mmCIF file of C-alpha atoms and ligand atoms in Angstrom:
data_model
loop_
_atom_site.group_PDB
_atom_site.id
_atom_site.type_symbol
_atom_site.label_atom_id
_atom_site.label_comp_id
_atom_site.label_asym_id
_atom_site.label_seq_id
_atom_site.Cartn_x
_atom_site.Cartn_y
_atom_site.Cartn_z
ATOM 1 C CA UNK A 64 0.000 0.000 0.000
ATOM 2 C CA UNK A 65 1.259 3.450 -0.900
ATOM 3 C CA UNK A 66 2.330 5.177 1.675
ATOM 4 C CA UNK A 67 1.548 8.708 0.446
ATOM 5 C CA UNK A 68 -2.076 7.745 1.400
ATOM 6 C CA UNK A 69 -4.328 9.135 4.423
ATOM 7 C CA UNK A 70 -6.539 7.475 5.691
ATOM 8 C CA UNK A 71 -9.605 9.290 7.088
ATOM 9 C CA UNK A 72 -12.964 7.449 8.313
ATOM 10 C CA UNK A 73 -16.222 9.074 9.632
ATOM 11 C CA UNK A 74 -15.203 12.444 7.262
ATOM 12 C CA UNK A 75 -18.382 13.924 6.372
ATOM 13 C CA UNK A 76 -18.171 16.932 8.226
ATOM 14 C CA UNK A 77 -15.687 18.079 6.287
ATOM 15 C CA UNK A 78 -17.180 19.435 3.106
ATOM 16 C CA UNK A 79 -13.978 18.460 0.702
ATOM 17 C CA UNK A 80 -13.818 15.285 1.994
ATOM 18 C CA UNK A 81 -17.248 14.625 1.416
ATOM 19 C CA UNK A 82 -17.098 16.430 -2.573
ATOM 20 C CA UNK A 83 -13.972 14.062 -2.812
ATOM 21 C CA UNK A 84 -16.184 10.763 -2.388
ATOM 22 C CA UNK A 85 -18.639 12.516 -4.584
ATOM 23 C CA UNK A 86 -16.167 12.767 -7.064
ATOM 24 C CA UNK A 87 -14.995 8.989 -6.843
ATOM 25 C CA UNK A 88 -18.219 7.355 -7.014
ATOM 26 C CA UNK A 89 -19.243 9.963 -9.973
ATOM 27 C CA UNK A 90 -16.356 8.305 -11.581
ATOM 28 C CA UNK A 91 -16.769 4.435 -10.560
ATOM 29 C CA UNK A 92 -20.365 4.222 -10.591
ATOM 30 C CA UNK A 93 -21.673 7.738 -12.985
ATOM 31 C CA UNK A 94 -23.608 9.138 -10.061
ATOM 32 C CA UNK A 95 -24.246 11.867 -8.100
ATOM 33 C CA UNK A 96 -24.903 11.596 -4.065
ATOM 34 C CA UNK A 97 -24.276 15.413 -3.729
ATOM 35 C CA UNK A 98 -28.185 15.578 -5.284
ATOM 36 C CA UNK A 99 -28.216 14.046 -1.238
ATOM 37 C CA UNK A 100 -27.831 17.869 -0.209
ATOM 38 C CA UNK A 101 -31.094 19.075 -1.404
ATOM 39 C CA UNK A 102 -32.755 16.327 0.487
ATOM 40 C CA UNK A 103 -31.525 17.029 3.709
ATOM 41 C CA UNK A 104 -28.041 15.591 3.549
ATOM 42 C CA UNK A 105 -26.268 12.233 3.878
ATOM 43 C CA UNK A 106 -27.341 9.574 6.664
ATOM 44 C CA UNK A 107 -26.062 11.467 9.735
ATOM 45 C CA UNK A 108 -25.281 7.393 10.961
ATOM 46 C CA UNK A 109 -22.628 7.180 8.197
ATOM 47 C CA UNK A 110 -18.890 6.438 8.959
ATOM 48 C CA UNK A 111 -17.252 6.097 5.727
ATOM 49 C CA UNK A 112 -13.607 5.312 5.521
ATOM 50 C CA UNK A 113 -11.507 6.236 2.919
ATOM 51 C CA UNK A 114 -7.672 6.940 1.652
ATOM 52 C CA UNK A 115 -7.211 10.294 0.403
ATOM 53 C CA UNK A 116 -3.721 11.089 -1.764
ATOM 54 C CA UNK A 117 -1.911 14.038 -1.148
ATOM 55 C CA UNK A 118 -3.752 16.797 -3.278
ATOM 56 C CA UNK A 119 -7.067 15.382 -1.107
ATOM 57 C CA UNK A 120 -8.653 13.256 -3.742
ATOM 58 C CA UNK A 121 -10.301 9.913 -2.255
ATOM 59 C CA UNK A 122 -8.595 6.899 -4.170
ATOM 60 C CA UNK A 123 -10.429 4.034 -2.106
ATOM 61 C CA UNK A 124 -14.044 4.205 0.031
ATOM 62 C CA UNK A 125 -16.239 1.838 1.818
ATOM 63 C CA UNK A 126 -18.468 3.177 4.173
ATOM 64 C CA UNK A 127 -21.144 1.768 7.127
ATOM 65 C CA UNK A 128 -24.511 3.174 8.306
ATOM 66 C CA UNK A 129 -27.377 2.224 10.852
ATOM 67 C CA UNK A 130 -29.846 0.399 9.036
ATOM 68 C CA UNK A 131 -32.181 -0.775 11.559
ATOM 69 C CA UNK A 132 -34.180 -3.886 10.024
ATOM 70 C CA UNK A 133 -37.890 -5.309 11.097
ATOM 71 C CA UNK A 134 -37.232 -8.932 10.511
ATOM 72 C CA UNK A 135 -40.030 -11.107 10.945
ATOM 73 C CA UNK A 136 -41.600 -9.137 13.616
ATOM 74 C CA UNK A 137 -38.635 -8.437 15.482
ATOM 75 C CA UNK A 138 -36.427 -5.193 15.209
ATOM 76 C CA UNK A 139 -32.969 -5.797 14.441
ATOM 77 C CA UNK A 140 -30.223 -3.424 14.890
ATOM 78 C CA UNK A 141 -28.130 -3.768 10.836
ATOM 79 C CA UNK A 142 -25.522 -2.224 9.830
ATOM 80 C CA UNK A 143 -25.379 -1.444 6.243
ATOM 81 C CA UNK A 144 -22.450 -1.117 3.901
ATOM 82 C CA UNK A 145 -22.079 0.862 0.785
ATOM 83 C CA UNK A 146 -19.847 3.047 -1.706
ATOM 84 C CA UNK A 147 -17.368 0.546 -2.175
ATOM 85 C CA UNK A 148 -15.055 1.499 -5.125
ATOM 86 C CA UNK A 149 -11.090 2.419 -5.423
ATOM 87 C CA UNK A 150 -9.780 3.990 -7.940
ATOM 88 C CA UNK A 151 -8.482 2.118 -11.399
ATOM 89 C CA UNK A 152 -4.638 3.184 -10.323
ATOM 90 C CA UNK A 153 -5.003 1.665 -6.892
ATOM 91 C CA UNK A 154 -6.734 -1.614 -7.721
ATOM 92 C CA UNK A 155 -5.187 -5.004 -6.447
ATOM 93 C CA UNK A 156 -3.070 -3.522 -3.310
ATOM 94 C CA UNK A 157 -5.647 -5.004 -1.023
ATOM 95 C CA UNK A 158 -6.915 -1.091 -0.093
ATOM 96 C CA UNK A 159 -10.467 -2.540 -0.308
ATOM 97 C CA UNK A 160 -9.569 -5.697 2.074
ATOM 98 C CA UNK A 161 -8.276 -2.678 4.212
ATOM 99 C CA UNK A 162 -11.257 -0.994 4.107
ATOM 100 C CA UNK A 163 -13.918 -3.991 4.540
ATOM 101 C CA UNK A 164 -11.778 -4.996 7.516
ATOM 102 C CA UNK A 165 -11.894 -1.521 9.460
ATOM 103 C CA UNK A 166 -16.046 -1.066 8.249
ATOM 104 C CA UNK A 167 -16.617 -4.731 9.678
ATOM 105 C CA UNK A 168 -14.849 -4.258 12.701
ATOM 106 C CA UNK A 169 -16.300 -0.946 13.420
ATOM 107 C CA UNK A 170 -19.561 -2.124 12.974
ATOM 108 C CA UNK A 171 -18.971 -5.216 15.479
ATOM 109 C CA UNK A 172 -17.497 -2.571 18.050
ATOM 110 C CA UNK A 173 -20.687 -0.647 17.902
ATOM 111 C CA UNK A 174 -22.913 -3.959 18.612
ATOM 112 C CA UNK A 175 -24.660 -3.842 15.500
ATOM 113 C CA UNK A 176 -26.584 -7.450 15.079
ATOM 114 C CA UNK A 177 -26.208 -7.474 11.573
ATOM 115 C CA UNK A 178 -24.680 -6.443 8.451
ATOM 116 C CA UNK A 179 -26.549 -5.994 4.943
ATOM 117 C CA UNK A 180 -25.052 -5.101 1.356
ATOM 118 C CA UNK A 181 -25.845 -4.834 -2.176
ATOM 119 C CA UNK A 182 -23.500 -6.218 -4.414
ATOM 120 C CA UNK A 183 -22.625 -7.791 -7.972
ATOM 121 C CA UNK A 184 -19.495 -9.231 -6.552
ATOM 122 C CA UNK A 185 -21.017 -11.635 -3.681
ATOM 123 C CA UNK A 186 -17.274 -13.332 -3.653
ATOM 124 C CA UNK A 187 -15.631 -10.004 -2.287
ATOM 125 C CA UNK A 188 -17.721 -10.512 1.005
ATOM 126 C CA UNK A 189 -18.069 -14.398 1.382
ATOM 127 C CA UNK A 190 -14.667 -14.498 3.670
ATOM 128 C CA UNK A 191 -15.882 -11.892 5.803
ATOM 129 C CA UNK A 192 -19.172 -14.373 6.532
ATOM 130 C CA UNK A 193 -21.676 -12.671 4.504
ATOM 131 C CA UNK A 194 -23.881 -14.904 1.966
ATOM 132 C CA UNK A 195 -26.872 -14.233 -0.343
ATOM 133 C CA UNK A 196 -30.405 -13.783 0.845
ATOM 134 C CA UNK A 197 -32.516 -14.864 -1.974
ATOM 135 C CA UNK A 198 -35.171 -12.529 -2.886
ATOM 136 C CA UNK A 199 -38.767 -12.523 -4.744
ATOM 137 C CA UNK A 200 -41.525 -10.522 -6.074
ATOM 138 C CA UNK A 201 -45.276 -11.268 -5.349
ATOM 139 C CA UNK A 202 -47.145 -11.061 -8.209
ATOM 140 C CA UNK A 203 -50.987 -11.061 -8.816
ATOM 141 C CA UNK A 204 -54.060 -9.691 -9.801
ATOM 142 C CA UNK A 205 -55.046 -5.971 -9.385
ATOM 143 C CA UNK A 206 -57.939 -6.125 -6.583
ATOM 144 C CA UNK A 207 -61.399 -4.536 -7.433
ATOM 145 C CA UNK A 208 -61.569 -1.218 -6.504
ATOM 146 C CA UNK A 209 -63.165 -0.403 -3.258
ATOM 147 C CA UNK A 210 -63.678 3.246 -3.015
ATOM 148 C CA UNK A 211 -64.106 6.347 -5.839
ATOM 149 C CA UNK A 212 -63.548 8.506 -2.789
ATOM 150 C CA UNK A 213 -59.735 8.157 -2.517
ATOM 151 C CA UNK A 214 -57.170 10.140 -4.488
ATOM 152 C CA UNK A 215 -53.616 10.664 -5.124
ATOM 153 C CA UNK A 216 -51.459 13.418 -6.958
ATOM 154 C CA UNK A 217 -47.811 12.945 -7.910
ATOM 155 C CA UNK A 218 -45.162 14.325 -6.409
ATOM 156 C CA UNK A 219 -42.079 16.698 -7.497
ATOM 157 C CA UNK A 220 -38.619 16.111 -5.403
ATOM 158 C CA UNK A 221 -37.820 18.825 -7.628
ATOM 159 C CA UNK A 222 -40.122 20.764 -5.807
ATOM 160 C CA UNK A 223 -38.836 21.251 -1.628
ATOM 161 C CA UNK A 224 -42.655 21.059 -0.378
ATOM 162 C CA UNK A 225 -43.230 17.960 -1.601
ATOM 163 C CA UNK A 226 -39.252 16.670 -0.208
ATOM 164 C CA UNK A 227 -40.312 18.591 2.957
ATOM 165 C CA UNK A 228 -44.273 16.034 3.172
ATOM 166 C CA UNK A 229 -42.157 12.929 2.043
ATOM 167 C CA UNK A 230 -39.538 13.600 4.952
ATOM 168 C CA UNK A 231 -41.914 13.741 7.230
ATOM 169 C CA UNK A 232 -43.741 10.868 6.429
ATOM 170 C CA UNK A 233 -40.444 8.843 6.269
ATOM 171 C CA UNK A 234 -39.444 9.687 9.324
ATOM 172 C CA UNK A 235 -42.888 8.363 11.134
ATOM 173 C CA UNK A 236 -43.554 5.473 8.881
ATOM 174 C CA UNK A 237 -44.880 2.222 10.020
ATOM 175 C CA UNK A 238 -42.131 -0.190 8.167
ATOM 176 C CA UNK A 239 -43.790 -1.661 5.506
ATOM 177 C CA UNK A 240 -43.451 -4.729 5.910
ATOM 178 C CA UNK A 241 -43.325 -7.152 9.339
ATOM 179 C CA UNK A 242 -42.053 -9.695 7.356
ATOM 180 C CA UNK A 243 -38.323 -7.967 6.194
ATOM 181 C CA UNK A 244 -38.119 -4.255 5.456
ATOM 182 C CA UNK A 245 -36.176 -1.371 6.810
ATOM 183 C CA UNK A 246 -37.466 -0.079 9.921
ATOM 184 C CA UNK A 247 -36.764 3.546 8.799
ATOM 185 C CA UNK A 248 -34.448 5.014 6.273
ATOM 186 C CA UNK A 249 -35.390 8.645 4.945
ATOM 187 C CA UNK A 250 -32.180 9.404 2.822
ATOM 188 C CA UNK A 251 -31.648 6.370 0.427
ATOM 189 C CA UNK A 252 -35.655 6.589 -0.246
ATOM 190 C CA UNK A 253 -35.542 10.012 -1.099
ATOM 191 C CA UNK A 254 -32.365 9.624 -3.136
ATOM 192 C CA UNK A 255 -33.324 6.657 -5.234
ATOM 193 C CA UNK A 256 -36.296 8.226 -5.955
ATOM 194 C CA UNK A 257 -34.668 11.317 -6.992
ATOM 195 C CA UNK A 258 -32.054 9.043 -9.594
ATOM 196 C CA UNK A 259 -34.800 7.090 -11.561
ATOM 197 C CA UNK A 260 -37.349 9.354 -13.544
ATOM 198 C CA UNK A 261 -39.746 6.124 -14.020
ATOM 199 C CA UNK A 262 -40.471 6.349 -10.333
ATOM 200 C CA UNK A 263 -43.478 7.932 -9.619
ATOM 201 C CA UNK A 264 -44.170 9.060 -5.945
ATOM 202 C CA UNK A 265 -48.343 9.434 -5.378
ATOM 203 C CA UNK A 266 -49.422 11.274 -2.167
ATOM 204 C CA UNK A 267 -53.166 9.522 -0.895
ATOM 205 C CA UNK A 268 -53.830 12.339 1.216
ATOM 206 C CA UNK A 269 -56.709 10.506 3.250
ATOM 207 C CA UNK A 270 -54.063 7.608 4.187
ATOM 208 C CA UNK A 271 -51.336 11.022 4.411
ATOM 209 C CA UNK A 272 -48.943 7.987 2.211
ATOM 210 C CA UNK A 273 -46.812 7.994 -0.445
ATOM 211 C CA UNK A 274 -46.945 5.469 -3.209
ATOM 212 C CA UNK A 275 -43.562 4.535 -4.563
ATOM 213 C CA UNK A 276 -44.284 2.895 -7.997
ATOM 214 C CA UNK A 277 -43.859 2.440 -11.821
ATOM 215 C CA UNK A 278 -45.693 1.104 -14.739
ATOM 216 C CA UNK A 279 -43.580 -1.589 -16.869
ATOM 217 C CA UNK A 280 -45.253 -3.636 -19.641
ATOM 218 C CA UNK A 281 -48.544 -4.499 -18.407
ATOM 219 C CA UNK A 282 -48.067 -4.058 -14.597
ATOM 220 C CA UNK A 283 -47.715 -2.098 -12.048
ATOM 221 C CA UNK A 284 -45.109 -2.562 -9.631
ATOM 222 C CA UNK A 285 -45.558 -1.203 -6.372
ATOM 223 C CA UNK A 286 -41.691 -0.591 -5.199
ATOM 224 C CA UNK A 287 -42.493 0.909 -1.479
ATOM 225 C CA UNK A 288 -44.998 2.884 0.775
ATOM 226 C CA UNK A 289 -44.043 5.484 3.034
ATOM 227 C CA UNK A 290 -47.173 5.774 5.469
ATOM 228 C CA UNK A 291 -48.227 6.162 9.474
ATOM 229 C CA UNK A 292 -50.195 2.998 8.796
ATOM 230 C CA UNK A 293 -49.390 0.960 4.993
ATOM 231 C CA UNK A 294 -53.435 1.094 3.428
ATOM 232 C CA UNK A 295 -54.667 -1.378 1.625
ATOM 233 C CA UNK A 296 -53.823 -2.360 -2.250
ATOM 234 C CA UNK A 297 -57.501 -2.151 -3.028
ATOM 235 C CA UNK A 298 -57.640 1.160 -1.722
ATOM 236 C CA UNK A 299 -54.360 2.031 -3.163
ATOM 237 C CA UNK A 300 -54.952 0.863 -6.641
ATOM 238 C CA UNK A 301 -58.338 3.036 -6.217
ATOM 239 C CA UNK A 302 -56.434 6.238 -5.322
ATOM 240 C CA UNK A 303 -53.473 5.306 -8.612
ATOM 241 C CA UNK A 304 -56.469 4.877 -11.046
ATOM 242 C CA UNK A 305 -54.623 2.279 -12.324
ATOM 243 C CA UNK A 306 -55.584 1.168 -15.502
ATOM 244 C CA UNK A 307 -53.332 -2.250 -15.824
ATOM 245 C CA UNK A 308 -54.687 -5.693 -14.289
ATOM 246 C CA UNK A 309 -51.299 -7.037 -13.053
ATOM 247 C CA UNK A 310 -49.316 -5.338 -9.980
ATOM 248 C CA UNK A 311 -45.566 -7.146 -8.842
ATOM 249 C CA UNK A 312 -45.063 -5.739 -5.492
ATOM 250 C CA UNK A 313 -41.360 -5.477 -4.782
ATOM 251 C CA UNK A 314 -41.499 -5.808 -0.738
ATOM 252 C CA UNK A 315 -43.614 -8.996 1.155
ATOM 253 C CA UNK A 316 -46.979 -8.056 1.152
ATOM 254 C CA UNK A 317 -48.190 -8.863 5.100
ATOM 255 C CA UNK A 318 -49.896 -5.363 5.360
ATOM 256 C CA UNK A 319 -51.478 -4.970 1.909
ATOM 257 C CA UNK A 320 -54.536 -7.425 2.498
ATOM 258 C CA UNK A 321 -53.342 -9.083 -0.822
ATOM 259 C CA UNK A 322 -51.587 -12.063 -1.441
ATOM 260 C CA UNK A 323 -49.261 -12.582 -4.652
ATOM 261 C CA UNK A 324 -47.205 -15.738 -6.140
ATOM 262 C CA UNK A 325 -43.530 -15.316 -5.219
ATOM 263 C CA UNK A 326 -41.411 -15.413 -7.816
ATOM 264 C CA UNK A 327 -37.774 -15.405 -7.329
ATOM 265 C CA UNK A 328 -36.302 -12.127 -8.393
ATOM 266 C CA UNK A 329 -32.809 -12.094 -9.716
ATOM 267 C CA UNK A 330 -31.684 -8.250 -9.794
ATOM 268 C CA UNK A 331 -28.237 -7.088 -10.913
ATOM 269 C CA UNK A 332 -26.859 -7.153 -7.539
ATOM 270 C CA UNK A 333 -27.309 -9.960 -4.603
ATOM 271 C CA UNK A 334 -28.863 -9.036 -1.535
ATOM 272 C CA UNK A 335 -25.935 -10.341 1.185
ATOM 273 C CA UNK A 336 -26.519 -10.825 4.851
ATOM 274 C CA UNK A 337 -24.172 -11.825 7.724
ATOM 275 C CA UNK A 338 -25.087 -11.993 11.742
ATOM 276 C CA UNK A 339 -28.230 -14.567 10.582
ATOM 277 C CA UNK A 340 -28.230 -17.887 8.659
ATOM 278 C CA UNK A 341 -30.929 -17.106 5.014
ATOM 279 C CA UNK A 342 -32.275 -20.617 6.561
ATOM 280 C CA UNK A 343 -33.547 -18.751 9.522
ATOM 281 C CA UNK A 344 -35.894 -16.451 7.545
ATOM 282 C CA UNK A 345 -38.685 -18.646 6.565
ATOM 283 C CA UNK A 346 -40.726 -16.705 4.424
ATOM 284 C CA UNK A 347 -39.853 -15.085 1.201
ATOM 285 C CA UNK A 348 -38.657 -11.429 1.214
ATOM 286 C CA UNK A 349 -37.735 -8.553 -1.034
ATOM 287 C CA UNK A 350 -36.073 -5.643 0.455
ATOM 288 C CA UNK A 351 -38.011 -2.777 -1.382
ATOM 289 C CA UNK A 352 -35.705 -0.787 -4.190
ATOM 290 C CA UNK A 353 -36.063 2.676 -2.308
ATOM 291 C CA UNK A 354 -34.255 1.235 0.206
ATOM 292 C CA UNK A 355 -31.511 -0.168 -2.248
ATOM 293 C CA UNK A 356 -28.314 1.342 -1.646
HETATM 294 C C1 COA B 637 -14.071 -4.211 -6.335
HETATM 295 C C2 COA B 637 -12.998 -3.234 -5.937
HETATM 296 C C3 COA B 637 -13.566 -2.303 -4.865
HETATM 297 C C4 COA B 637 -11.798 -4.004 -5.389
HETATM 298 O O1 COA B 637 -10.819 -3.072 -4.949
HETATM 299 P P1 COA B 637 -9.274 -3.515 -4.764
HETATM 300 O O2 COA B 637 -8.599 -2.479 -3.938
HETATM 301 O O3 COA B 637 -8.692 -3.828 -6.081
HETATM 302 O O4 COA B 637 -9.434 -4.858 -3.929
HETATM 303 P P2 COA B 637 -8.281 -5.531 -3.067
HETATM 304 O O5 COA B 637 -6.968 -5.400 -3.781
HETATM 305 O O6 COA B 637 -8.339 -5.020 -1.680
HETATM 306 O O7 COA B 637 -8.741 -7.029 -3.092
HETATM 307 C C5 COA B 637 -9.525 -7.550 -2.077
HETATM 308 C C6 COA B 637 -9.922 -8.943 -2.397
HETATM 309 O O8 COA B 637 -11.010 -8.913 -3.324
HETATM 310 C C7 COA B 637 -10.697 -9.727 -4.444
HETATM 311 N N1 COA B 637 -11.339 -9.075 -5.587
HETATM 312 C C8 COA B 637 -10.942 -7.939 -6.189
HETATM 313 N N2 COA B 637 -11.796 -7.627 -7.185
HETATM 314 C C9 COA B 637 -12.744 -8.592 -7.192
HETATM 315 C C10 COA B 637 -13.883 -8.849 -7.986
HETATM 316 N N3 COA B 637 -14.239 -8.037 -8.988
HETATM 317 N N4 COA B 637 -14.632 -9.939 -7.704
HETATM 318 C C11 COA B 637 -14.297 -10.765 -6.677
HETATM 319 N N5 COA B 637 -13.220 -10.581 -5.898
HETATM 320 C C12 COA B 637 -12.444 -9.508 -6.161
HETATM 321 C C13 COA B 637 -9.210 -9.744 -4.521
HETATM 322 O O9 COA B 637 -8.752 -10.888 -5.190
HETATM 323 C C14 COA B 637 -8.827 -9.763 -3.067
HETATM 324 O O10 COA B 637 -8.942 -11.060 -2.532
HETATM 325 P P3 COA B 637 -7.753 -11.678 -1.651
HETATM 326 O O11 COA B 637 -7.473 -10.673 -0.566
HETATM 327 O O12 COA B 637 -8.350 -12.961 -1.141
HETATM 328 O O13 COA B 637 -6.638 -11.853 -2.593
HETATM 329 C C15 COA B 637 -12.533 -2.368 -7.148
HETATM 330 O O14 COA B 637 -12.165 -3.241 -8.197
HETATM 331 C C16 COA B 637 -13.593 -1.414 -7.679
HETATM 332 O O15 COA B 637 -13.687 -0.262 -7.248
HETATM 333 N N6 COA B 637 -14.433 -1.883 -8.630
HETATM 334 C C17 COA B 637 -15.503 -1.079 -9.195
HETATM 335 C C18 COA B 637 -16.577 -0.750 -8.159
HETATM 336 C C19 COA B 637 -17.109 -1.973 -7.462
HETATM 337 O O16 COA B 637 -17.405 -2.982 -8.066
HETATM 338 N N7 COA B 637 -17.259 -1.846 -6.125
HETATM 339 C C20 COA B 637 -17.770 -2.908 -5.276
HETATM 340 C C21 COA B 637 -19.237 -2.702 -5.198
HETATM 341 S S1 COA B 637 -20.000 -3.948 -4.247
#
């Protein structure tokens, strides 16, 4: 490992730090997270650690967060793990076997129960005890409508109202799911919204939700629900007006009063878990794509 490097963890309070990851993952991965500033800023749980060279540019990054998880009824305290990239230069030194070690072993210091990632390279985290959590979609009919009363508009996050009412929501949501789902997570919601224009985000004002979704083909799939209490799908298909029969709901469906067939979902990246054997989760799960990070 060059020794010219710094390395710097939990640097987010310094503004050229932060630009500096900005500026890495714009060039590994083409996007933006300093879009995170108009939503409020980054997870204020986020200790990133990182090598910096000597003019202050970050070469190597792999950060943890707080991710508390509702896991088949019960609340577990996760630790999440993302922006993992080093620059092309400074591949193969073992800066990222650096970095996984210090993230990991913060995040056992700090008691967290578990640790969750995203990842197309599942064999970069096997030796550190994580393994793939299989994941499905429920897929089904669109129920008959049950109500003409109910409503929705769409939402702007263009517009800082409309971040301002989904902020709030987010941060007194019932999790939508009792099954698997994040327990609360305002920032990566907000920001994967904000980087995928086919999202649509529908306020129901009598339910005060929001309806994270997106037509594709012939259905509708519902990708999260941001809501004091998660409604119905009857009553949320009323309020969309949906005009398609199918709906592929991307998170287990325990609150929706609808059932759907699983059907195993194979995304670009595997969903990875360590702390708790797959086997131990007996039902099948999704963890919705707002909270993907
Ligand atoms: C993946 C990446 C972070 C690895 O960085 P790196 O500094 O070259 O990795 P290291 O030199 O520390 O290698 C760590 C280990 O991972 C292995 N590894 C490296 N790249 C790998 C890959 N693409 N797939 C599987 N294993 C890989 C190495 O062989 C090494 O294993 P070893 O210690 O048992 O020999 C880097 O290639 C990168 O930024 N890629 C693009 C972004 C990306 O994919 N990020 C990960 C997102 S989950």
């Amino acid at each position: 490992m060059s020794e010219r490097l710094t390395l710097r963890q939990g640097y987010f309070a310094n503004p050229d730090a932060f630009q500096a990851l900005a500026d890495l993952l714009q060039d590994v991965f083409g996007i933006d997270i300093t879009l995170q500033n108009r939503l409020g800023g980054p997870d204020p749980s986020s200790m990133p650690f990182g090598y910096f060279d000597e003019t202050g540019r970050c070469i190597a990054n792999f950060s943890a967060f707080a991710m508390p998880l509702v896991i088949e009824g019960r609340v577990v305290r996760a630790a999440g793990f993302q922006s993992g990239a080093v620059r092309p230069d400074y591949r193969g030194r073992g800066l990222y076997r650096d970095l996984m070690q210090r993230a990991f072993a913060w995040a056992d210091a700090e008691g967290f129960e578990v640790g969750i990632l995203l990842t197309d390279k599942p064999d970069l985290y096997r030796a550190f005890g994580f393994q793939v959590l299989p994941q499905f979609r429920f897929c089904g009919k669109v129920p008959p409508t049950t109500s003409t009363g109910i409503h929705s508009r769409d939402l702007d996050l263009a517009n800082s109202d409309d971040v301002a009412l989904v902020s709030h929501i987010l941060a007194n949501r019932q999790p939508v799911s009792a099954v698997f789902s994040v327990q609360r997570q305002s920032e990566m919601f907000l920001l994967n919204s904000f980087f995928d224009p086919e999202i649509r985000l529908s306020y129901l004002h009598t339910f005060d939700a929001v309806i994270a979704w997106k037509l594709e083909g012939e259905s509708l799939h519902m990708l999260d629900i941001a809501a004091p209490r998660i409604p119905l799908m009857a009553d949320i298909c009323s309020a969309l007006g949906v005009v398609v029969d199918r709906v592929e709901v991307c998170f287990p469906t325990d609150r929706l009063g609808w059932v759907g067939e699983a059907r195993p979902y194979a995304g670009s990246c595997a969903l990875m878990i360590r702390g708790l054997e797959p086997s131990a989760i007996k039902v099948p799960l999704m963890l919705s794509p707002l909270a993907d990070f």
